[in-house]
mmCIF file of C-alpha atoms in Angstrom:
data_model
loop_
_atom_site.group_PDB
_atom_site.id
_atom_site.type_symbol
_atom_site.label_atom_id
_atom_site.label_comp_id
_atom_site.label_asym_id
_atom_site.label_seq_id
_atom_site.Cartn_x
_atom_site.Cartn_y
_atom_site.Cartn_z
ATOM 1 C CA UNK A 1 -80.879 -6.689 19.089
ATOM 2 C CA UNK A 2 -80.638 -10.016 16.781
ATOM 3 C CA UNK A 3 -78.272 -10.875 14.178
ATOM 4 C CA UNK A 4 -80.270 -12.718 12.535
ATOM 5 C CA UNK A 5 -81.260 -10.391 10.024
ATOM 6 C CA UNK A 6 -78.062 -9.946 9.406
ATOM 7 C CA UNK A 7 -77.384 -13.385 8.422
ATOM 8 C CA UNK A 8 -80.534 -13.381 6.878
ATOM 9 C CA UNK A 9 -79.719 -10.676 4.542
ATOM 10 C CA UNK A 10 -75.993 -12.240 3.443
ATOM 11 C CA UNK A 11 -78.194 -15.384 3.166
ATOM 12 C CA UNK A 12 -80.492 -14.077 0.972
ATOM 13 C CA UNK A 13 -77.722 -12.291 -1.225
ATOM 14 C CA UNK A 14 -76.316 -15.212 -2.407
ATOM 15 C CA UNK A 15 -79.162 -17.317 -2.846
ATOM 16 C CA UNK A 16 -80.901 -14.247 -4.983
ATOM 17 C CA UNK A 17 -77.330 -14.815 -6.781
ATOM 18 C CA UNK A 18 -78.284 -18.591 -7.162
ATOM 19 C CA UNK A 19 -75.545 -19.858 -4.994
ATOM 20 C CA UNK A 20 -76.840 -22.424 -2.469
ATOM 21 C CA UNK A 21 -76.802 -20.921 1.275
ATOM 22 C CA UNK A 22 -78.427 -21.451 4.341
ATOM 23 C CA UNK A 23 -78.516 -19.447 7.508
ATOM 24 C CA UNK A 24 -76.518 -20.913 10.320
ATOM 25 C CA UNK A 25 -75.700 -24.949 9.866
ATOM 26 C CA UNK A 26 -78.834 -26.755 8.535
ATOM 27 C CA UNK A 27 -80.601 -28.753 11.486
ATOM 28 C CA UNK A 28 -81.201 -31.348 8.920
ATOM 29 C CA UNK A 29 -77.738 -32.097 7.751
ATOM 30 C CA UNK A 30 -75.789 -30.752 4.726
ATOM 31 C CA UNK A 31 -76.659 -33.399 1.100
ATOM 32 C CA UNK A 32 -73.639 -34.774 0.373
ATOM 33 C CA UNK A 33 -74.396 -34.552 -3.001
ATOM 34 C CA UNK A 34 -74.554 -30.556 -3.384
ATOM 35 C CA UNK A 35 -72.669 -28.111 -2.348
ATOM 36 C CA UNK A 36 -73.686 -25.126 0.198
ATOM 37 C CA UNK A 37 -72.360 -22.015 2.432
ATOM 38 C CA UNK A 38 -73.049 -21.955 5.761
ATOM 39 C CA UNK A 39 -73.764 -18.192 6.954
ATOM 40 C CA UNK A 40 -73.225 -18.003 10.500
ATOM 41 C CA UNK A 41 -71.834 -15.214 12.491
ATOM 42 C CA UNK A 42 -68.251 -15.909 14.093
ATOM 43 C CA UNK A 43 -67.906 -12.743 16.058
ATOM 44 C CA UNK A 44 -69.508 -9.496 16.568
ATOM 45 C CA UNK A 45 -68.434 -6.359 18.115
ATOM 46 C CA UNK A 46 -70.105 -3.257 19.477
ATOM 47 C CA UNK A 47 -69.020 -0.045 18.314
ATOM 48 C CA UNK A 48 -71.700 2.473 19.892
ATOM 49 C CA UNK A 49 -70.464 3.380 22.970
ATOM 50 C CA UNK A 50 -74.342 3.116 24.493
ATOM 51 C CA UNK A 51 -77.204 1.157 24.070
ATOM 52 C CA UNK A 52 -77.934 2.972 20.756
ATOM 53 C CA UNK A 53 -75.937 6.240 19.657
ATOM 54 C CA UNK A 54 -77.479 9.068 17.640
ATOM 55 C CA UNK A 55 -77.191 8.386 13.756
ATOM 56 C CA UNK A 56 -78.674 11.616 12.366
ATOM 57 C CA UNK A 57 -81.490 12.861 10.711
ATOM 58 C CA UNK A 58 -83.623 11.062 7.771
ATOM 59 C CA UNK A 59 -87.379 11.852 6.207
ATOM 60 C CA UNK A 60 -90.483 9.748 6.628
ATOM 61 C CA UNK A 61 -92.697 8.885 3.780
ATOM 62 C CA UNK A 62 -94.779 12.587 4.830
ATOM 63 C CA UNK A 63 -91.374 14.506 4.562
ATOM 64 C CA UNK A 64 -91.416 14.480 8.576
ATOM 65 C CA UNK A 65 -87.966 14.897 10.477
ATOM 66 C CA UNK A 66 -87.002 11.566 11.932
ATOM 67 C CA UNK A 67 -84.495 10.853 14.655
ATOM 68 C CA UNK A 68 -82.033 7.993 13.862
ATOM 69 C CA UNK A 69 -80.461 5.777 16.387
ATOM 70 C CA UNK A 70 -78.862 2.596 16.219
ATOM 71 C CA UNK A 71 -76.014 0.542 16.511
ATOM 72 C CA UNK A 72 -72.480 0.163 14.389
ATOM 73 C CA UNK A 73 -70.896 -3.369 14.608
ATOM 74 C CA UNK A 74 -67.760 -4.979 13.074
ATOM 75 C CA UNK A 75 -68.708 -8.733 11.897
ATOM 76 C CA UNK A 76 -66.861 -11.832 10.868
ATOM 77 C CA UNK A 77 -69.235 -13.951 9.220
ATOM 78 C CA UNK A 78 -68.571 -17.158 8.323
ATOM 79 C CA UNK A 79 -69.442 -18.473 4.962
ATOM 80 C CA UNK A 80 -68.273 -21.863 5.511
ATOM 81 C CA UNK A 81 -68.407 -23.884 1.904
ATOM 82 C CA UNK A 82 -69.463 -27.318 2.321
ATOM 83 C CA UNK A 83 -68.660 -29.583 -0.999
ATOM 84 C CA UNK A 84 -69.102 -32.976 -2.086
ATOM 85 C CA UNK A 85 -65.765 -35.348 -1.952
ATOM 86 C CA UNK A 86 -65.872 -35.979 -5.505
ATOM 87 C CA UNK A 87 -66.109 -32.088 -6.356
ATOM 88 C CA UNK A 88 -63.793 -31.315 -3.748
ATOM 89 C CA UNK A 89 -61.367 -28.169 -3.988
ATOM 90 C CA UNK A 90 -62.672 -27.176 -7.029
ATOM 91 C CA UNK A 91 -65.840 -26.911 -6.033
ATOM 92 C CA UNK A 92 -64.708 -24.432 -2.709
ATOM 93 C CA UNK A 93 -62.758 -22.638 -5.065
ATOM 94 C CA UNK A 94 -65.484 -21.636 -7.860
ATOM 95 C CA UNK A 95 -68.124 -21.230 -4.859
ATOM 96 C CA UNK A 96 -65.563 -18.599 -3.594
ATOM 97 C CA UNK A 97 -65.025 -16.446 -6.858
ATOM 98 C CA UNK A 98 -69.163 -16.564 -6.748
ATOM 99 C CA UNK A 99 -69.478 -15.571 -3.477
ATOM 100 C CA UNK A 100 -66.958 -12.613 -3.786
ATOM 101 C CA UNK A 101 -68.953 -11.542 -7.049
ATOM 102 C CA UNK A 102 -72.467 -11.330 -4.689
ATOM 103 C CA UNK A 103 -71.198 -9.505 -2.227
ATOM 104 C CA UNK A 104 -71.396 -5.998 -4.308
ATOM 105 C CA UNK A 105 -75.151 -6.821 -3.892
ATOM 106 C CA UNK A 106 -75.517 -6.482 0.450
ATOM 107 C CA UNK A 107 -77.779 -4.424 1.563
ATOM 108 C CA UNK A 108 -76.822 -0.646 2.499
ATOM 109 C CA UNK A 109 -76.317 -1.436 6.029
ATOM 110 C CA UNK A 110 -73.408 -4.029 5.506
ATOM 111 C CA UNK A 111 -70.251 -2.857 4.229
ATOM 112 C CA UNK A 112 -67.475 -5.365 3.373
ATOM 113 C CA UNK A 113 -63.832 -5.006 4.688
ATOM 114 C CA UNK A 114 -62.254 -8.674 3.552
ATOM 115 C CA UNK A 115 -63.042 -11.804 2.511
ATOM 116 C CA UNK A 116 -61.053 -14.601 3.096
ATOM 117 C CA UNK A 117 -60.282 -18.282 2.370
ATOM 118 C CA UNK A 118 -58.484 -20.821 3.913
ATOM 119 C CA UNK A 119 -57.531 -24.233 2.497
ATOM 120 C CA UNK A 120 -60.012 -26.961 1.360
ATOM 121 C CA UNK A 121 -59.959 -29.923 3.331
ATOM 122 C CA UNK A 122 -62.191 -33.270 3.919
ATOM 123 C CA UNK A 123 -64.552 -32.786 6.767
ATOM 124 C CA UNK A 124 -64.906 -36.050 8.916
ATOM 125 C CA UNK A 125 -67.980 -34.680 10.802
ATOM 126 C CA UNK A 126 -70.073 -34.056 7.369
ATOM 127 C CA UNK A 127 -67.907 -36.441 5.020
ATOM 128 C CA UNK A 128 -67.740 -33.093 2.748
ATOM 129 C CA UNK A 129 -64.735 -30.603 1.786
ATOM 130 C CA UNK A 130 -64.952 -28.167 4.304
ATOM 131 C CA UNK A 131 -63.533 -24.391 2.953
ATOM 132 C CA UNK A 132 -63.486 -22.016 5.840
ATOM 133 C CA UNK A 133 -64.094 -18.519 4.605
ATOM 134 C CA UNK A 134 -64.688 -15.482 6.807
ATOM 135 C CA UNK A 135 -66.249 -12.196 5.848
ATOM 136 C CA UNK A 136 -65.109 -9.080 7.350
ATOM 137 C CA UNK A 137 -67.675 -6.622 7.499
ATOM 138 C CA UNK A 138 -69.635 -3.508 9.445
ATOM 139 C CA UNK A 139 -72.969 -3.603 9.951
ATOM 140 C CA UNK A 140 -75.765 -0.614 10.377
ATOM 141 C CA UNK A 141 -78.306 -1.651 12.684
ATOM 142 C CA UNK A 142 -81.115 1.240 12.959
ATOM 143 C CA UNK A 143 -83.538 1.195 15.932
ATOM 144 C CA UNK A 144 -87.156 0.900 15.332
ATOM 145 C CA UNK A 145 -89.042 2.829 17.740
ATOM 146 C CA UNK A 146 -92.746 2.784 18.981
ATOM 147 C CA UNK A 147 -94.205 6.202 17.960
ATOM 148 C CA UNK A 148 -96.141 6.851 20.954
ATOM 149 C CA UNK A 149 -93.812 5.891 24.060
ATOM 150 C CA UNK A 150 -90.272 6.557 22.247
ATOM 151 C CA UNK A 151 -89.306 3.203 23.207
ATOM 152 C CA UNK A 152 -87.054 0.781 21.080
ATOM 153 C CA UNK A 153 -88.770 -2.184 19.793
ATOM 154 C CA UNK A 154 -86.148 -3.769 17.858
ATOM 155 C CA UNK A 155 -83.087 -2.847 15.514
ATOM 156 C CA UNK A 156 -83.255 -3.346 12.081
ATOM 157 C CA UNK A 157 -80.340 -3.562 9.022
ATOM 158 C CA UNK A 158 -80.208 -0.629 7.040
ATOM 159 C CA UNK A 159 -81.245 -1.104 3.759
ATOM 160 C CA UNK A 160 -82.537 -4.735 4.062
ATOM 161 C CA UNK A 161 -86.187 -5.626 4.112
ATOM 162 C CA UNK A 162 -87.090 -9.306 4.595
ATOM 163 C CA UNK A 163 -87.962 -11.271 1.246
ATOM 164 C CA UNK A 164 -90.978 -13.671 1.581
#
């Protein structure tokens, strides 16, 4: 099972709502001209009891009976808002009210429980403001299975599909 898709999809979210994000922190280094939200995840926890626990029924494409399985976690992601020094708080704070505007957009699979900010404060790592903001959220993983053997190949976010 990977997150990634799940960081990946909150990614995604608030680029598609034109608010600058990456996926984890940047090997390159954050420009400390523009400001940016660092999706990473912060902590995760299992809530199937088993490797994947029966989700119910759905319909294929060929109105076939499929067999769900997956996995139900509880997230805290962290969109960590990175801002230039001149910008500073203000910047953290209007990247906040955009970010809590983009989340009605998540895929299916991710449902939010809190958001959260805590103060604005320089960085001396990045040389930025550094806002610390964690999103509380639970996360539908479904299993993807090979049609011939049964087995699981991978788990995949419910209602996400990757963007290229």
């Amino acid at each position: 099972m990977t997150l990634d898709s799940v960081t990946s999809a909150v990614t995604q979210t608030l680029q598609t709502a034109h608010i600058p994000a990456v996926s984890a922190y940047p090997s390159h280094g954050l420009d400390p001209d523009r400001a940016v939200v660092c999706v990473s995840v912060q902590k995760c926890e299992c809530l199937s009891g088993a490797f994947a626990e029966y989700l119910g029924l759905s319909y294929d494409d060929f109105d076939n009976r499929v067999e769900l399985y997956g996995q139900r976690l509880d997230l805290v992601l962290g969109l960590d808002i990175y801002a230039p020094h001149d910008d500073g708080p203000e910047s953290c704070s209007s990247l906040f009210l955009q970010i809590s505007q983009a989340l009605h957009a998540l895929p299916s699979g991710l449902r939010v429980r809190k958001l959260s900010a805590g103060n604005a404060a320089p960085d001396k790592t990045t040389g930025l403001f550094h806002c610390p903001v964690a999103l509380h959220c639970r996360a539908l993983l479904i299993a993807r299975a090979d049609p011939d053997s049964g087995e699981f190949l991978d788990f995949v976010l419910k209602g996400w599909s990757v963007h290229v």
